[in-house]
Amino acid sequence: MLTIRKRLGMADMERLLDKAAKLIRRARAVVALTGAGISVESGIPAFRGTQGLWEKYDPMEYAHIDALRAHPEKVWRMLRELQQIVEGARPNPAHLSLARMEQLGFLRAIITQNIDHLHQDAGSRYVIEFHGSGHKLACLSCGERIPRHLVDLSSIPPRCFCGGILKPDVVFFGEPIPWRALIQAQEESKNCDVMLVVGTSAVVAPACDMPYLAKDRGARIIEVNTEETPLTRTITDIFLQGSAGTILPKLVAILETMV
Ligand code: APR
């Protein structure tokens, strides 16, 4: 027996989903910004929050480029643990929903902070990897990029043909955002009229600047998150509180009726 509060909550969610779907349907260009929360239901831990990776590993000790240079073996022990989790992960209904939205013409691009490649594995075609991709390793000495599956991680740190230490081709703290991804993300954010922000704590710049860029140009912000973020009570127009794997399929189901 559902309590009255539960029933009201569900009715409220249905109303918000309908409002979000109408906004998306009327939009000229919808862009999604995703964070680790969209991959939690694929078994990849988020960084912040109770089960977050940074609860177990201090990011300044394990995810800063200076830490990798100073203690490569120690950092690679964490990286290898994360690589094994990511490589066993598959897209969840949230990733599949965004791929379907693109297919239906309701989503122009995804700007993702994630390095797990799950958006592409789900079928999304225009994905801007703002923090790089775990699918390649890059040499700290010569800059060579090597596909991840060609590198044996049984001995760490892995080394390049030149003898240099390899790192995942992702952005560590203390490193710049790849300039092409930054420019593309800024352009898409400035030109969209709806931004769908999914599963990000919105605290790490410059990724978290994208929703503000969009808002400044008149875009509406739809946020999907299990918890509130600094965006929720400031620039978010529609807050769909809950797990992305539950909410996005419901949103797409409504959009399917609008094609
Ligand atoms: N559905 C929707 N949102 C979720 C879910 C879920 N199932 N599970 C968790 N979340 C939300 C959390 O409430 C949180 O707001 O996802 C967000 C995850 O936040 P972070 O762990 O901080 O991940 P992210 O925002 O991607 O971090 C940004 O920080 O450490 C760096 O480079 C790293 O790309 C990462 C960046």
Short mmCIF file of C-alpha atoms and ligand atoms in Angstrom, two decimals:
data_model
loop_
_atom_site.label_atom_id
_atom_site.label_comp_id
_atom_site.label_asym_id
_atom_site.label_seq_id
_atom_site.Cartn_x
_atom_site.Cartn_y
_atom_site.Cartn_z
CA MET A 1 0.00 0.00 0.00
CA LEU A 2 1.65 3.25 -1.12
CA THR A 3 1.52 6.06 1.45
CA ILE A 4 -0.13 9.32 0.37
CA ARG A 5 3.30 11.00 0.45
CA LYS A 6 4.68 8.32 -1.86
CA ARG A 7 1.72 8.68 -4.22
CA LEU A 8 2.10 12.49 -4.26
CA GLY A 9 5.82 12.08 -4.89
CA MET A 10 5.18 9.79 -7.85
CA ALA A 11 2.56 12.15 -9.32
CA ASP A 12 4.99 15.02 -8.90
CA MET A 13 7.74 13.08 -10.67
CA GLU A 14 5.40 12.21 -13.56
CA ARG A 15 4.51 15.90 -13.90
CA LEU A 16 8.19 16.93 -13.93
CA LEU A 17 9.09 14.21 -16.43
CA ASP A 18 6.32 15.43 -18.72
CA LYS A 19 7.52 19.03 -18.37
CA ALA A 20 11.12 17.96 -19.13
CA ALA A 21 10.04 15.93 -22.17
CA LYS A 22 8.08 18.89 -23.58
CA LEU A 23 11.12 21.17 -23.10
CA ILE A 24 13.36 18.67 -24.91
CA ARG A 25 10.86 18.13 -27.72
CA ARG A 26 10.59 21.89 -28.36
CA ALA A 27 14.36 22.45 -28.13
CA ARG A 28 16.54 23.26 -31.13
CA ALA A 29 19.66 21.69 -29.57
CA VAL A 30 19.88 19.52 -26.45
CA VAL A 31 23.29 18.72 -24.95
CA ALA A 32 23.94 16.32 -22.05
CA LEU A 33 26.68 16.75 -19.46
CA THR A 34 27.35 13.48 -17.63
CA GLY A 35 29.42 12.51 -14.62
CA ALA A 36 30.33 9.39 -12.68
CA GLY A 37 26.80 9.02 -11.31
CA ILE A 38 25.51 7.81 -14.69
CA SER A 39 27.90 4.83 -14.52
CA VAL A 40 27.22 3.86 -10.89
CA GLU A 41 24.49 1.43 -12.03
CA SER A 42 27.12 -0.17 -14.28
CA GLY A 43 29.12 -1.02 -11.15
CA ILE A 44 31.67 1.80 -11.40
CA PRO A 45 31.94 3.72 -8.12
CA ALA A 46 31.49 7.48 -8.20
CA PHE A 47 34.29 9.64 -6.81
CA ARG A 48 32.44 11.57 -4.08
CA GLY A 49 29.77 10.53 -1.64
CA THR A 50 29.56 7.58 0.77
CA GLN A 51 30.90 4.78 -1.49
CA GLY A 52 33.05 7.19 -3.52
CA LEU A 53 36.52 6.28 -4.75
CA TRP A 54 37.98 9.37 -3.05
CA GLU A 55 36.75 7.98 0.30
CA LYS A 56 39.22 5.12 -0.22
CA TYR A 57 42.00 6.94 -2.07
CA ASP A 58 43.09 10.54 -1.43
CA PRO A 59 42.83 12.12 -4.92
CA MET A 60 45.88 14.31 -4.28
CA GLU A 61 47.90 11.18 -3.50
CA TYR A 62 46.51 9.01 -6.31
CA ALA A 63 44.99 11.20 -9.02
CA HIS A 64 47.40 14.14 -9.28
CA ILE A 65 49.97 14.03 -12.09
CA ASP A 66 52.76 14.93 -9.62
CA ALA A 67 51.83 11.90 -7.49
CA LEU A 68 52.02 9.63 -10.52
CA ARG A 69 55.48 10.96 -11.42
CA ALA A 70 56.74 10.68 -7.83
CA HIS A 71 55.17 7.30 -6.91
CA PRO A 72 54.20 5.53 -10.15
CA GLU A 73 53.92 2.03 -8.69
CA LYS A 74 51.68 3.17 -5.79
CA VAL A 75 49.38 5.15 -8.11
CA TRP A 76 49.24 2.32 -10.62
CA ARG A 77 47.97 -0.04 -7.91
CA MET A 78 44.84 2.16 -7.68
CA LEU A 79 44.69 2.66 -11.46
CA ARG A 80 44.83 -1.09 -12.12
CA GLU A 81 42.01 -1.69 -9.60
CA LEU A 82 39.90 0.99 -11.33
CA GLN A 83 40.80 -0.31 -14.84
CA GLN A 84 39.60 -3.83 -13.86
CA ILE A 85 36.26 -2.42 -12.64
CA VAL A 86 35.80 -0.23 -15.73
CA GLU A 87 36.75 -3.00 -18.16
CA GLY A 88 34.12 -5.31 -16.67
CA ALA A 89 31.41 -2.65 -16.92
CA ARG A 90 28.60 -2.52 -19.47
CA PRO A 91 26.26 0.35 -20.41
CA ASN A 92 23.21 0.62 -18.13
CA PRO A 93 19.68 1.85 -19.06
CA ALA A 94 20.80 5.45 -18.51
CA HIS A 95 23.55 5.24 -21.16
CA LEU A 96 21.18 3.40 -23.50
CA SER A 97 18.51 6.09 -22.98
CA LEU A 98 20.88 8.89 -24.04
CA ALA A 99 21.92 6.87 -27.10
CA ARG A 100 18.22 6.43 -27.98
CA MET A 101 17.59 10.17 -27.52
CA GLU A 102 20.39 10.89 -30.02
CA GLN A 103 18.89 8.32 -32.42
CA LEU A 104 15.44 9.97 -32.13
CA GLY A 105 17.01 13.38 -32.83
CA PHE A 106 16.38 14.69 -29.31
CA LEU A 107 20.05 14.87 -28.26
CA ARG A 108 22.82 16.58 -30.19
CA ALA A 109 25.91 15.77 -28.08
CA ILE A 110 27.14 14.33 -24.81
CA ILE A 111 29.90 16.05 -22.87
CA THR A 112 31.12 13.38 -20.48
CA GLN A 113 33.56 13.63 -17.59
CA ASN A 114 33.74 9.84 -17.54
CA ILE A 115 36.60 7.83 -19.03
CA ASP A 116 34.73 4.50 -19.18
CA HIS A 117 33.64 4.72 -22.85
CA LEU A 118 30.16 3.46 -21.84
CA HIS A 119 28.31 6.14 -23.82
CA GLN A 120 30.01 4.98 -27.03
CA ASP A 121 29.46 1.33 -26.07
CA ALA A 122 25.75 2.18 -25.66
CA GLY A 123 25.67 3.55 -29.21
CA SER A 124 26.04 7.31 -28.67
CA ARG A 125 27.95 8.81 -31.60
CA TYR A 126 28.77 12.40 -30.68
CA VAL A 127 30.58 12.09 -27.33
CA ILE A 128 33.06 14.71 -26.10
CA GLU A 129 35.44 13.02 -23.63
CA PHE A 130 36.21 16.01 -21.44
CA HIS A 131 38.63 14.10 -19.18
CA GLY A 132 40.08 11.81 -21.86
CA SER A 133 39.58 8.08 -22.23
CA GLY A 134 40.85 5.00 -20.44
CA HIS A 135 40.98 3.19 -23.80
CA LYS A 136 44.55 4.42 -24.43
CA LEU A 137 47.70 4.83 -22.34
CA ALA A 138 50.07 7.75 -22.93
CA CYS A 139 53.83 7.81 -22.33
CA LEU A 140 55.04 10.40 -19.82
CA SER A 141 58.36 10.60 -21.69
CA CYS A 142 57.73 10.46 -25.44
CA GLY A 143 53.97 11.11 -25.55
CA GLU A 144 53.27 7.92 -27.57
CA ARG A 145 49.66 6.70 -27.20
CA ILE A 146 49.14 2.94 -27.01
CA PRO A 147 45.74 1.13 -27.05
CA ARG A 148 45.06 -0.14 -23.53
CA HIS A 149 44.47 -3.76 -24.61
CA LEU A 150 48.03 -3.94 -25.99
CA VAL A 151 49.56 -3.17 -22.59
CA ASP A 152 50.23 -5.88 -20.00
CA LEU A 153 49.37 -4.60 -16.52
CA SER A 154 50.75 -7.65 -14.73
CA SER A 155 53.83 -5.57 -13.93
CA ILE A 156 53.29 -1.95 -12.92
CA PRO A 157 54.01 0.76 -13.70
CA PRO A 158 53.64 -0.24 -17.38
CA ARG A 159 56.32 1.11 -19.66
CA CYS A 160 56.40 2.45 -23.19
CA PHE A 161 58.63 1.09 -25.96
CA CYS A 162 60.94 4.02 -25.12
CA GLY A 163 61.17 2.92 -21.49
CA GLY A 164 59.03 5.81 -20.24
CA ILE A 165 56.22 5.29 -17.72
CA LEU A 166 52.71 4.98 -19.20
CA LYS A 167 49.60 6.63 -17.77
CA PRO A 168 45.95 6.27 -18.74
CA ASP A 169 45.20 8.90 -21.40
CA VAL A 170 42.91 10.69 -18.94
CA VAL A 171 43.17 14.09 -17.26
CA PHE A 172 44.82 13.88 -13.85
CA PHE A 173 44.50 16.71 -11.36
CA GLY A 174 47.16 19.25 -12.30
CA GLU A 175 46.76 18.54 -16.04
CA PRO A 176 44.95 20.64 -18.67
CA ILE A 177 41.74 19.54 -20.40
CA PRO A 178 42.50 18.36 -23.97
CA TRP A 179 42.08 21.60 -25.91
CA ARG A 180 39.86 20.09 -28.65
CA ALA A 181 37.43 18.67 -26.05
CA LEU A 182 37.40 21.97 -24.16
CA ILE A 183 36.63 24.06 -27.26
CA GLN A 184 33.96 21.62 -28.49
CA ALA A 185 32.31 21.43 -25.06
CA GLN A 186 32.26 25.21 -24.71
CA GLU A 187 30.76 25.64 -28.19
CA GLU A 188 28.07 23.00 -27.62
CA SER A 189 27.24 24.49 -24.20
CA LYS A 190 26.93 28.00 -25.59
CA ASN A 191 24.77 26.89 -28.50
CA CYS A 192 22.34 24.54 -26.81
CA ASP A 193 18.93 25.62 -25.57
CA VAL A 194 18.55 22.72 -23.15
CA MET A 195 21.31 21.09 -21.10
CA LEU A 196 20.55 17.72 -19.47
CA VAL A 197 22.97 17.38 -16.51
CA VAL A 198 23.18 13.77 -15.33
CA GLY A 199 25.07 12.25 -12.39
CA THR A 200 27.63 14.92 -11.65
CA SER A 201 28.40 16.67 -8.36
CA ALA A 202 29.20 19.74 -10.49
CA VAL A 203 32.18 20.74 -8.32
CA VAL A 204 35.15 20.14 -10.67
CA ALA A 205 36.05 22.92 -13.09
CA PRO A 206 36.12 23.53 -15.94
CA ALA A 207 33.55 20.77 -16.60
CA CYS A 208 31.18 22.28 -14.04
CA ASP A 209 31.33 25.61 -15.88
CA MET A 210 29.43 24.16 -18.85
CA PRO A 211 25.92 24.40 -17.32
CA TYR A 212 26.62 28.05 -16.39
CA LEU A 213 27.82 28.76 -19.94
CA ALA A 214 24.58 27.27 -21.26
CA LYS A 215 22.41 29.12 -18.73
CA ASP A 216 24.11 32.46 -19.51
CA ARG A 217 23.03 31.98 -23.16
CA GLY A 218 19.41 31.36 -22.17
CA ALA A 219 19.40 27.56 -22.04
CA ARG A 220 17.12 25.67 -19.65
CA ILE A 221 18.79 23.18 -17.29
CA ILE A 222 17.31 19.75 -16.52
CA GLU A 223 19.20 17.93 -13.78
CA VAL A 224 19.07 14.19 -13.00
CA ASN A 225 20.75 13.26 -9.73
CA THR A 226 20.07 11.22 -6.61
CA GLU A 227 21.05 14.28 -4.54
CA GLU A 228 21.04 18.06 -4.87
CA THR A 229 24.17 19.77 -6.22
CA PRO A 230 25.35 23.42 -6.34
CA LEU A 231 23.31 23.72 -9.55
CA THR A 232 20.01 22.50 -8.13
CA ARG A 233 18.84 25.59 -6.25
CA THR A 234 20.68 28.10 -8.48
CA ILE A 235 20.42 27.39 -12.20
CA THR A 236 18.49 24.12 -12.51
CA ASP A 237 15.02 24.59 -14.01
CA ILE A 238 13.79 21.01 -13.61
CA PHE A 239 15.30 18.71 -10.96
CA LEU A 240 14.48 15.03 -11.53
CA GLN A 241 15.64 13.47 -8.29
CA GLY A 242 16.49 9.79 -8.48
CA SER A 243 18.79 7.34 -10.19
CA ALA A 244 19.63 7.98 -13.83
CA GLY A 245 18.97 4.33 -14.68
CA THR A 246 15.36 4.76 -13.57
CA ILE A 247 14.62 8.34 -14.63
CA LEU A 248 16.15 8.49 -18.13
CA PRO A 249 14.24 5.47 -19.50
CA LYS A 250 11.00 7.10 -18.25
CA LEU A 251 11.95 10.36 -19.98
CA VAL A 252 12.71 8.53 -23.23
CA ALA A 253 9.45 6.58 -23.02
CA ILE A 254 7.56 9.92 -23.07
CA LEU A 255 9.75 11.26 -25.89
CA GLU A 256 9.03 8.12 -27.95
CA THR A 257 5.34 9.09 -27.89
CA MET A 258 6.25 12.51 -29.31
CA VAL A 259 7.99 11.43 -32.52
N1 APR B 1 21.98 8.37 -10.72
C1 APR B 1 22.18 9.72 -10.79
N2 APR B 1 23.10 10.38 -10.07
C2 APR B 1 23.87 9.64 -9.25
C3 APR B 1 23.73 8.23 -9.11
C4 APR B 1 22.74 7.60 -9.90
N3 APR B 1 22.52 6.28 -9.84
N4 APR B 1 24.65 7.79 -8.20
C5 APR B 1 25.34 8.88 -7.79
N5 APR B 1 24.87 9.99 -8.41
C6 APR B 1 25.36 11.36 -8.30
C7 APR B 1 25.90 11.77 -6.96
O1 APR B 1 24.86 12.32 -6.16
C8 APR B 1 26.92 12.86 -7.35
O2 APR B 1 26.28 14.12 -7.44
O3 APR B 1 26.46 11.45 -9.20
C9 APR B 1 27.37 12.44 -8.74
C10 APR B 1 28.76 11.87 -8.77
O4 APR B 1 29.65 12.90 -8.40
P1 APR B 1 31.23 12.63 -8.45
O5 APR B 1 31.55 11.34 -7.82
O6 APR B 1 31.87 13.89 -7.92
O7 APR B 1 31.54 12.47 -10.00
P2 APR B 1 31.77 13.61 -11.07
O8 APR B 1 30.84 14.75 -10.85
O9 APR B 1 31.76 12.95 -12.38
O10 APR B 1 33.27 14.08 -10.75
C11 APR B 1 33.84 15.01 -11.64
O11 APR B 1 35.96 14.76 -10.53
O12 APR B 1 37.52 13.44 -9.50
C12 APR B 1 37.21 14.08 -10.68
O13 APR B 1 37.95 13.46 -12.81
C13 APR B 1 37.05 13.09 -11.81
O14 APR B 1 35.56 13.27 -13.71
C14 APR B 1 35.62 13.32 -12.30
C15 APR B 1 35.31 14.72 -11.78
#
